[in-house]
Structures are given as structure tokens and as C-alpha cells.
Amino acid sequence: MPSAALKLGVTNALTLKKPSKNNPLPTIVLYVNDQAEILGALGEAEYLSRAEALIDGANFKGGLGEHVSDYALHAKDLPAITLIGVGKLDKLGANIAKVAANTYAAIKGAPKAALLWGDVICHKHFTQFVLALQAASYRFDHHKSSSADVDALKEVILVNNRDELAAYETALSFAIATDKGISAARDVANEAPNVLTPSELAKKAKHLSKAYANKISVTVLGEKEMQKMGMGCFLAVSQGSDEEGKMAVIEYYGKTGKASKKARLSDPIALVGKGLTFDSGGISIKPSAGMEEMKFDMGGAASILGTITAIAEANLPIDVVAILACAENMPSARATRPGDVVTAMNGMSVEVLNTDAEGRLVLCDALCYVQENYKPKAIIDTATLTGACVIALGSVRSGLYSNDEDLLFALEAASEFTNDLVWHMPLDDGYDEQLKSKVADMQNIGGREAGSVTAACFLKRFIKDNQAWAHLDIAGTAWKSGSTASATGRPVALLTQYLRSQADN
Ligand code: BES
Ligand code: MN
Ligand code: ZN
């Protein structure tokens, strides 16, 4: 079971009712800058004097990461007060996600909290703040027989002192829809690879057509169908596994409506996700240390699944087609060997020199399929594609490649708005030269240099002339690596915001 999300609301007037069992007093949270000034509290409130006494008594400096509480133990009808330091105001924009995470950590023991932001959170920061607060409450614990450390916090009220409540309500409901998509992506990506097989991942897609029956339809292609269509690159990856490879095709009719079975998407935007439910490397097997993290190699597909969930929740008036390329990369007697030559759906031949460069092989057939069967306005693929991208950009920014300026700018704008950051990377022909093969149209790897770029160049070879396309290498951002490895849900926030910006146009 996914963990229950926080209940969130906005108001511009905080009236504290007498507490009861079902309606406990909220903890009042006030924000303090590095000048020890309280930001944006509602002027008339009597807890201001308690807050000021707390600042003096605790010698509270208001630095980022500082917090202090007054639990009002001796007067039970008074709310607890928590002060959160936000540091320098001119850095608040960059620190907003940290402030949200600090807030959650400071108040998670109370059932309910009222966050007094006044007019400090502008519209932009509001979305980032809400998403970061929700992210902090996320848990993936359904494989644990007892969940010992469940947080008490269930409900958060965001309080401002402006009249623009309607704008905040709109922003909040969009952020809640986005969070549903992010959490869905995290739940799928965190799942164990023996549970989340390619078939199970495709089933998650199928489930969307039940949850949102009036606007989503899903078709799942199996290996036989892919064989008929000539998807030799995709099949070269999945043939070594006992688990059947699947291609899930999701149609979201936000603009057209799914009035009849014959409904056709109009000017859809296409999303394509790499869905390797486990990437052992195949015959070019990976070293064993950390190999378990290759269960996250379906993070691209998870992000597309999450994005469709988010736009369906938000009811975005836009048409979208999404492809999840779901496969498992395993070594076996039937597995692809280094040296094998295979042919993609568009007739291009590929010499497989390294079976661990499998993401580009499943993606190229998915890209062919979506261009063959739809006329997408733009195609965006997301993939945990290369270790080289992790070396280049780490876990802060995803690598963004594109052949189209409008698409690039729109994605960068959505990225800034959501703080789901990207960095524009090159696609020059000089890099593409590394893909020349002695025996086929191309080989599936370049040399040692610029591995994330050559992977993107490989994909670009399957994009038709004049087709707007962008590729996000999320190898460093889709999950947080290490002892507490966990999926991040990136770049669901970015993609959802991008689609929202396109729905407005
Ligand atoms: N899924 C991996 C990329 C990856 C590696 C993501 C580490 C996150 C962390 C991908 O399929 C892969 O193995 N790529 C190879 C490509 C190489 C063989 C050209 C890589 O990056 O080493
Ligand atoms: Mn690989
Ligand atoms: Zn991979």
C-alpha cells in the first residue's frame, strides 16, 4: 500500500477552535529570517508574543536549519509553537525545498500544523514548498511486517494574509495532483525487481485505464507483436530474460475526450520511458557491488506513468501518448552476445558491442513506434541511460538534450518553476562519429569520452527530420543512491508542469 499523503489546505484566516479529540489544535509554525524577524504572521494573533519570547529565551538566530518549539505544556488549550529558521531572505528561493523538509522534520510528531507563511511564499515558491513537504512525508514500507516509525502528522494548513486565496487554491490542487504522480512513480520504482517485472509494470499502465476510464486507454504489446513489427533492438534486450518484454501504449484524451472507441488523439505530445525492471548488464555483466540499484533502471517509465497520473488527476486539457518500454536485461544462453547485429523497426541495423548499453536499444524501437503510429507535436523520452551522466551532472540536474529550441526553452522553464533541475547538453555530429560501426549502420556504444552524449546521439538517429524531440538522461536524479537508496519521482514535476504550460497554449 502506498503511504497516505498529507492532507493539505490553504486559508487566509486562522481561527483556532477549542480542541477536541477529532479536531486537535494545530501546532503553529512561524518562519524567522536571519535577522530574527518573524515573517508574515497574522498580526492580531496572540501567539506572536509567545513567539517573540521564544526567540529571546532560546536565543533563536533564524538560520537555515534552526528550529525551536514551545509545547505549551502548562496550558493545554494553547497551541504549540514551532519556529523555523529560513536564513537569508534573498536565498529563500533556492532554499525553499530545504525549508519545507526542515518544517516536516520539526513538526512530524504533531497530528496537525498551521504554517504561517504570510506573503513570503510567492506563487512559484508555493508549488516547490508543497511538493517538498509532501516528498518529506513519503514512505515505502509495505514490505516491512511492522511500520514502527509512523509519523503523527496528518494535516497541514497553509496560512497566508493575502486576498488571493483562489490563486493559492488552484496552485495547491495542481501541486496535490503532481504529488500523486510523484508518489506513484516512487512507489513503482522502489518496488523489488522480482515483484515489478516487465509484465507487472505494463499492468500498472493498464490500471490507469481503469482508474481514469473516461480519458485513458492502454494497449500492451507483447514480444510476438513486437516481432511482427520488426522491433529487433528491443527484443535483443529482453530475449535473455525469462520475463516477457512488454511495450505499454497509454493514450490520454484530455483535449479530445474518449467519446468513442474510434477516438483519435489530436496533436499529441509523446512521452517515452525506459523501463528496465532490472539491468544486470546481460552478457556484459555489471560488477556485483551496488547491482541491486539497477532495479531503479525503470525510473524513466515510472516517471512517465507518474506524469500521466498527475495530468489525469489535474484533468489537463491536452492529448498525450505515452510509451513504456518494459524489459529485463539478463544473461542466459539465449541472451544477446557482444558482436550480434540486430535491426530496429525502421530498418536500421545496430551492432551490439556492449549488452549493458541496452536502454538505447529498447528506446529506439519505442521511438520508431510512436513516430510511425502518431504524429507527435513533440517527443520527450526519459531514461536512466548512462553512468556517464551521473559523473557529468551528479544528482542535482538531469541531462537535457534536444533538437528543438522551443521545446528546450519550455522544458527549462518548467524545470526552473518546479526546481526539478536540468542542464542543456550538446548533440554535435562530432560526438555522433563515435557510433560508426565496421559492419552495421551503427554500433550501440561510443568510446570512453562523453558517454551520456553519445547515448543521446544514438537515440537522435531514430528521430525523423523535423520531429521535435528531447531526451532527459535521469541516471543521476531518478533515485537517491547509497544506504538509503530510494526513488525520487523525478522528473514527474518537470514533465507535469511542462504539459500544463502546453495545455495553456
Ligand atoms: N542503466 C545503466 C546506466 C546507469 C548506470 C544508470 C549507473 C544509473 C547508474 C545503463 O543501461 C548502462 O549500463 N549504461 C552503460 C553504457 C555503457 C556500456 C556504454 C554505462 O553507463 O556504463
Ligand atoms: Mn545497462
Ligand atoms: Zn540500463
CSV table of C-alpha atoms and ligand atoms in Angstrom, one decimal, residues 274 276 278-281 286 294 297 329 356-360 384-386, ligand 3:
chain,number,residue,atom,x,y,z
A,274,LYS,CA,13.0,3.4,-20.4
A,276,LEU,CA,14.3,-1.8,-17.4
A,278,PHE,CA,16.3,-4.9,-13.8
A,279,ASP,CA,19.6,-4.2,-15.6
A,280,SER,CA,22.2,-6.9,-14.9
A,281,GLY,CA,24.1,-5.7,-17.9
A,286,LYS,CA,27.9,-5.5,-14.3
A,294,MET,CA,19.6,-1.5,-11.1
A,297,ASP,CA,16.5,1.3,-14.2
A,329,ASN,CA,18.3,-7.4,-19.1
A,356,ASP,CA,24.9,-3.2,-21.0
A,357,ALA,CA,24.1,-0.3,-23.3
A,358,GLU,CA,20.5,-1.7,-23.5
A,359,GLY,CA,18.4,1.3,-22.7
A,360,ARG,CA,19.1,2.9,-26.1
A,384,THR,CA,18.3,6.2,-16.6
A,385,LEU,CA,20.6,5.9,-19.6
A,386,THR,CA,24.2,6.3,-18.7
B,3,ZN,ZN,20.2,0.3,-18.1
